[in-house]
Amino acid sequence: RENVLKNLEDKAFDKPICEALLNQKFFNGIGNYLRAEILYRLKIPPFEKARTVLEALKDQEQARRKKNPSLTLSKKLKLMRENPDLLELCHTVPMEVIAAEKKLLDPDHSDNYAAFKNWLQCYLVPGMSSLRDRNGRTVWFQGEPGPMAPK
């Protein structure tokens, strides 16, 4: 969280959020299906400028601190769990997969792929839209793609 918010001037954030999320320097472990699931849950268009999305988080965080400077760590964590933002979901969504790993990824369970497909809300889901980003990776989403969408 700190690494992203303190480096918002980095050129990596001049790109669409869907491309920035694959930058392992800032979003270690986030891959194609995770970025689709994270953006879908927050209804963020994949081709919105990354800096625009992330600066809004920084502004929200500063406003929250000013509004309630005495919040304890446990209350802050509770608020984040109840209203997760993009950076929080970059942690919790992969953790869902890890927590369910036995059920989702165990080759001894023949229904593991079915369980994984049922977990997916956006990636490879019928009825979702898809476009290729500038790296040639398919981005799955619902709604408008955003202002930086390829032509």
mmCIF file of C-alpha atoms in Angstrom:
data_model
loop_
_atom_site.group_PDB
_atom_site.id
_atom_site.type_symbol
_atom_site.label_atom_id
_atom_site.label_comp_id
_atom_site.label_asym_id
_atom_site.label_seq_id
_atom_site.Cartn_x
_atom_site.Cartn_y
_atom_site.Cartn_z
ATOM 1 C CA ARG A 1 0.000 0.000 0.000
ATOM 2 C CA GLU A 2 2.700 2.426 1.029
ATOM 3 C CA ASN A 3 4.899 1.474 -1.939
ATOM 4 C CA VAL A 4 2.099 2.332 -4.382
ATOM 5 C CA LEU A 5 0.837 5.517 -2.735
ATOM 6 C CA LYS A 6 4.280 7.053 -2.218
ATOM 7 C CA ASN A 7 5.292 6.348 -5.841
ATOM 8 C CA LEU A 8 2.277 7.700 -7.730
ATOM 9 C CA GLU A 9 4.540 9.914 -9.843
ATOM 10 C CA ASP A 10 6.161 6.808 -11.368
ATOM 11 C CA LYS A 11 5.541 6.451 -15.120
ATOM 12 C CA ALA A 12 4.014 3.011 -14.424
ATOM 13 C CA PHE A 13 0.885 4.862 -13.303
ATOM 14 C CA ASP A 14 0.524 6.731 -16.627
ATOM 15 C CA LYS A 15 -0.920 3.479 -18.004
ATOM 16 C CA PRO A 16 -4.433 2.070 -17.673
ATOM 17 C CA ILE A 17 -5.103 0.498 -14.276
ATOM 18 C CA CYS A 18 -5.432 -2.944 -15.903
ATOM 19 C CA GLU A 19 -1.836 -2.700 -17.151
ATOM 20 C CA ALA A 20 -0.464 -1.138 -13.965
ATOM 21 C CA LEU A 21 -1.905 -4.000 -11.905
ATOM 22 C CA LEU A 22 0.394 -6.429 -13.738
ATOM 23 C CA ASN A 23 3.493 -4.419 -12.717
ATOM 24 C CA GLN A 24 5.121 -6.738 -10.170
ATOM 25 C CA LYS A 25 7.181 -3.882 -8.689
ATOM 26 C CA PHE A 26 3.955 -2.454 -7.269
ATOM 27 C CA PHE A 27 1.427 -5.312 -7.389
ATOM 28 C CA ASN A 28 3.446 -8.425 -6.637
ATOM 29 C CA GLY A 29 1.506 -11.599 -7.366
ATOM 30 C CA ILE A 30 -1.374 -9.998 -9.252
ATOM 31 C CA GLY A 31 -1.914 -11.720 -12.567
ATOM 32 C CA ASN A 32 -4.510 -11.687 -15.310
ATOM 33 C CA TYR A 33 -7.425 -13.395 -13.571
ATOM 34 C CA LEU A 34 -6.834 -11.544 -10.283
ATOM 35 C CA ARG A 35 -6.826 -8.107 -11.927
ATOM 36 C CA ALA A 36 -10.125 -8.888 -13.647
ATOM 37 C CA GLU A 37 -11.721 -10.029 -10.390
ATOM 38 C CA ILE A 38 -10.415 -7.025 -8.402
ATOM 39 C CA LEU A 39 -11.510 -4.404 -10.935
ATOM 40 C CA TYR A 40 -14.881 -6.105 -11.425
ATOM 41 C CA ARG A 41 -15.674 -6.144 -7.708
ATOM 42 C CA LEU A 42 -14.985 -2.406 -7.467
ATOM 43 C CA LYS A 43 -16.661 -1.577 -10.798
ATOM 44 C CA ILE A 44 -13.492 0.188 -11.988
ATOM 45 C CA PRO A 45 -13.191 0.400 -15.784
ATOM 46 C CA PRO A 46 -9.999 -1.475 -16.732
ATOM 47 C CA PHE A 47 -8.767 1.288 -19.028
ATOM 48 C CA GLU A 48 -9.125 4.106 -16.499
ATOM 49 C CA LYS A 49 -5.788 5.858 -15.893
ATOM 50 C CA ALA A 50 -4.025 4.144 -12.978
ATOM 51 C CA ARG A 51 -2.892 7.396 -11.364
ATOM 52 C CA THR A 52 -6.477 8.721 -11.371
ATOM 53 C CA VAL A 53 -7.758 5.606 -9.584
ATOM 54 C CA LEU A 54 -4.901 5.510 -7.075
ATOM 55 C CA GLU A 55 -4.773 9.243 -6.305
ATOM 56 C CA ALA A 56 -8.426 8.983 -5.291
ATOM 57 C CA LEU A 57 -7.389 6.336 -2.726
ATOM 58 C CA LYS A 58 -4.662 8.590 -1.377
ATOM 59 C CA ASP A 59 -7.144 11.471 -1.059
ATOM 60 C CA GLN A 60 -9.682 9.222 0.698
ATOM 61 C CA GLU A 61 -7.027 7.991 3.120
ATOM 62 C CA GLN A 62 -5.924 11.534 3.994
ATOM 63 C CA ALA A 63 -9.537 12.656 4.472
ATOM 64 C CA ARG A 64 -10.217 9.666 6.732
ATOM 65 C CA ARG A 65 -7.170 10.484 8.873
ATOM 66 C CA LYS A 66 -8.240 14.114 9.276
ATOM 67 C CA LYS A 67 -11.816 13.143 10.043
ATOM 68 C CA ASN A 68 -10.943 10.459 12.590
ATOM 69 C CA PRO A 69 -7.290 10.754 13.715
ATOM 70 C CA SER A 70 -7.898 8.671 16.853
ATOM 71 C CA LEU A 71 -9.014 5.467 15.105
ATOM 72 C CA THR A 72 -7.312 2.411 16.552
ATOM 73 C CA LEU A 73 -5.610 -0.070 14.248
ATOM 74 C CA SER A 74 -8.356 -2.643 14.811
ATOM 75 C CA LYS A 75 -11.042 -0.092 13.872
ATOM 76 C CA LYS A 76 -9.076 0.890 10.757
ATOM 77 C CA LEU A 77 -8.811 -2.778 9.751
ATOM 78 C CA LYS A 78 -12.524 -3.310 10.363
ATOM 79 C CA LEU A 79 -13.373 -0.305 8.153
ATOM 80 C CA MET A 80 -11.107 -1.612 5.387
ATOM 81 C CA ARG A 81 -12.724 -5.063 5.521
ATOM 82 C CA GLU A 82 -16.202 -3.558 5.347
ATOM 83 C CA ASN A 83 -15.311 -1.118 2.524
ATOM 84 C CA PRO A 84 -12.294 -2.533 0.678
ATOM 85 C CA ASP A 85 -10.516 -0.383 -1.871
ATOM 86 C CA LEU A 86 -8.348 -1.448 -4.794
ATOM 87 C CA LEU A 87 -5.209 -1.894 -2.708
ATOM 88 C CA GLU A 88 -7.052 -3.860 -0.040
ATOM 89 C CA LEU A 89 -8.535 -6.179 -2.676
ATOM 90 C CA CYS A 90 -5.035 -6.737 -4.095
ATOM 91 C CA HIS A 91 -4.464 -8.515 -0.792
ATOM 92 C CA THR A 92 -7.819 -10.096 0.025
ATOM 93 C CA VAL A 93 -8.722 -11.544 -3.396
ATOM 94 C CA PRO A 94 -5.484 -13.569 -3.703
ATOM 95 C CA MET A 95 -5.978 -14.623 -0.072
ATOM 96 C CA GLU A 96 -9.413 -16.022 -0.996
ATOM 97 C CA VAL A 97 -7.719 -18.242 -3.560
ATOM 98 C CA ILE A 98 -5.006 -19.297 -1.103
ATOM 99 C CA ALA A 99 -7.565 -20.036 1.621
ATOM 100 C CA ALA A 100 -9.603 -22.136 -0.802
ATOM 101 C CA GLU A 101 -6.525 -23.642 -2.465
ATOM 102 C CA LYS A 102 -7.223 -27.204 -1.361
ATOM 103 C CA LYS A 103 -10.686 -27.098 -2.872
ATOM 104 C CA LEU A 104 -9.785 -25.006 -5.938
ATOM 105 C CA LEU A 105 -6.381 -26.307 -6.940
ATOM 106 C CA ASP A 106 -5.964 -29.849 -5.589
ATOM 107 C CA PRO A 107 -5.476 -32.175 -8.600
ATOM 108 C CA ASP A 108 -6.828 -35.102 -6.529
ATOM 109 C CA HIS A 109 -10.243 -33.446 -6.490
ATOM 110 C CA SER A 110 -11.765 -33.840 -9.943
ATOM 111 C CA ASP A 111 -14.212 -31.007 -9.286
ATOM 112 C CA ASN A 112 -11.436 -28.505 -8.474
ATOM 113 C CA TYR A 113 -11.666 -26.675 -11.810
ATOM 114 C CA ALA A 114 -15.445 -26.444 -11.437
ATOM 115 C CA ALA A 115 -14.970 -24.921 -7.966
ATOM 116 C CA PHE A 116 -12.482 -22.396 -9.361
ATOM 117 C CA LYS A 117 -14.840 -21.480 -12.225
ATOM 118 C CA ASN A 118 -17.659 -21.000 -9.701
ATOM 119 C CA TRP A 119 -15.424 -18.677 -7.656
ATOM 120 C CA LEU A 120 -14.710 -16.480 -10.702
ATOM 121 C CA GLN A 121 -17.099 -13.552 -11.065
ATOM 122 C CA CYS A 122 -15.627 -11.920 -14.179
ATOM 123 C CA TYR A 123 -12.640 -13.704 -15.740
ATOM 124 C CA LEU A 124 -13.778 -16.036 -18.558
ATOM 125 C CA VAL A 125 -17.386 -15.606 -17.414
ATOM 126 C CA PRO A 126 -19.974 -15.690 -20.240
ATOM 127 C CA GLY A 127 -21.552 -12.293 -20.833
ATOM 128 C CA MET A 128 -18.472 -10.313 -19.760
ATOM 129 C CA SER A 129 -16.670 -8.071 -22.219
ATOM 130 C CA SER A 130 -13.006 -8.458 -23.085
ATOM 131 C CA LEU A 131 -10.300 -6.453 -24.819
ATOM 132 C CA ARG A 132 -6.583 -6.913 -25.301
ATOM 133 C CA ASP A 133 -4.352 -4.512 -23.388
ATOM 134 C CA ARG A 134 -1.187 -3.052 -24.938
ATOM 135 C CA ASN A 135 0.750 -6.113 -23.746
ATOM 136 C CA GLY A 136 -1.568 -8.439 -25.665
ATOM 137 C CA ARG A 137 -3.210 -9.797 -22.486
ATOM 138 C CA THR A 138 -6.980 -10.216 -22.481
ATOM 139 C CA VAL A 139 -8.768 -8.060 -19.936
ATOM 140 C CA TRP A 140 -12.218 -9.221 -18.789
ATOM 141 C CA PHE A 141 -14.697 -6.626 -17.510
ATOM 142 C CA GLN A 142 -18.297 -5.484 -17.371
ATOM 143 C CA GLY A 143 -19.548 -2.085 -18.483
ATOM 144 C CA GLU A 144 -17.500 0.631 -20.150
ATOM 145 C CA PRO A 145 -13.795 -0.102 -20.745
ATOM 146 C CA GLY A 146 -12.590 3.398 -19.805
ATOM 147 C CA PRO A 147 -10.958 6.353 -21.576
ATOM 148 C CA MET A 148 -7.616 4.655 -22.313
ATOM 149 C CA ALA A 149 -9.158 1.641 -24.083
ATOM 150 C CA PRO A 150 -7.405 0.599 -27.288
ATOM 151 C CA LYS A 151 -9.188 1.594 -30.483
#
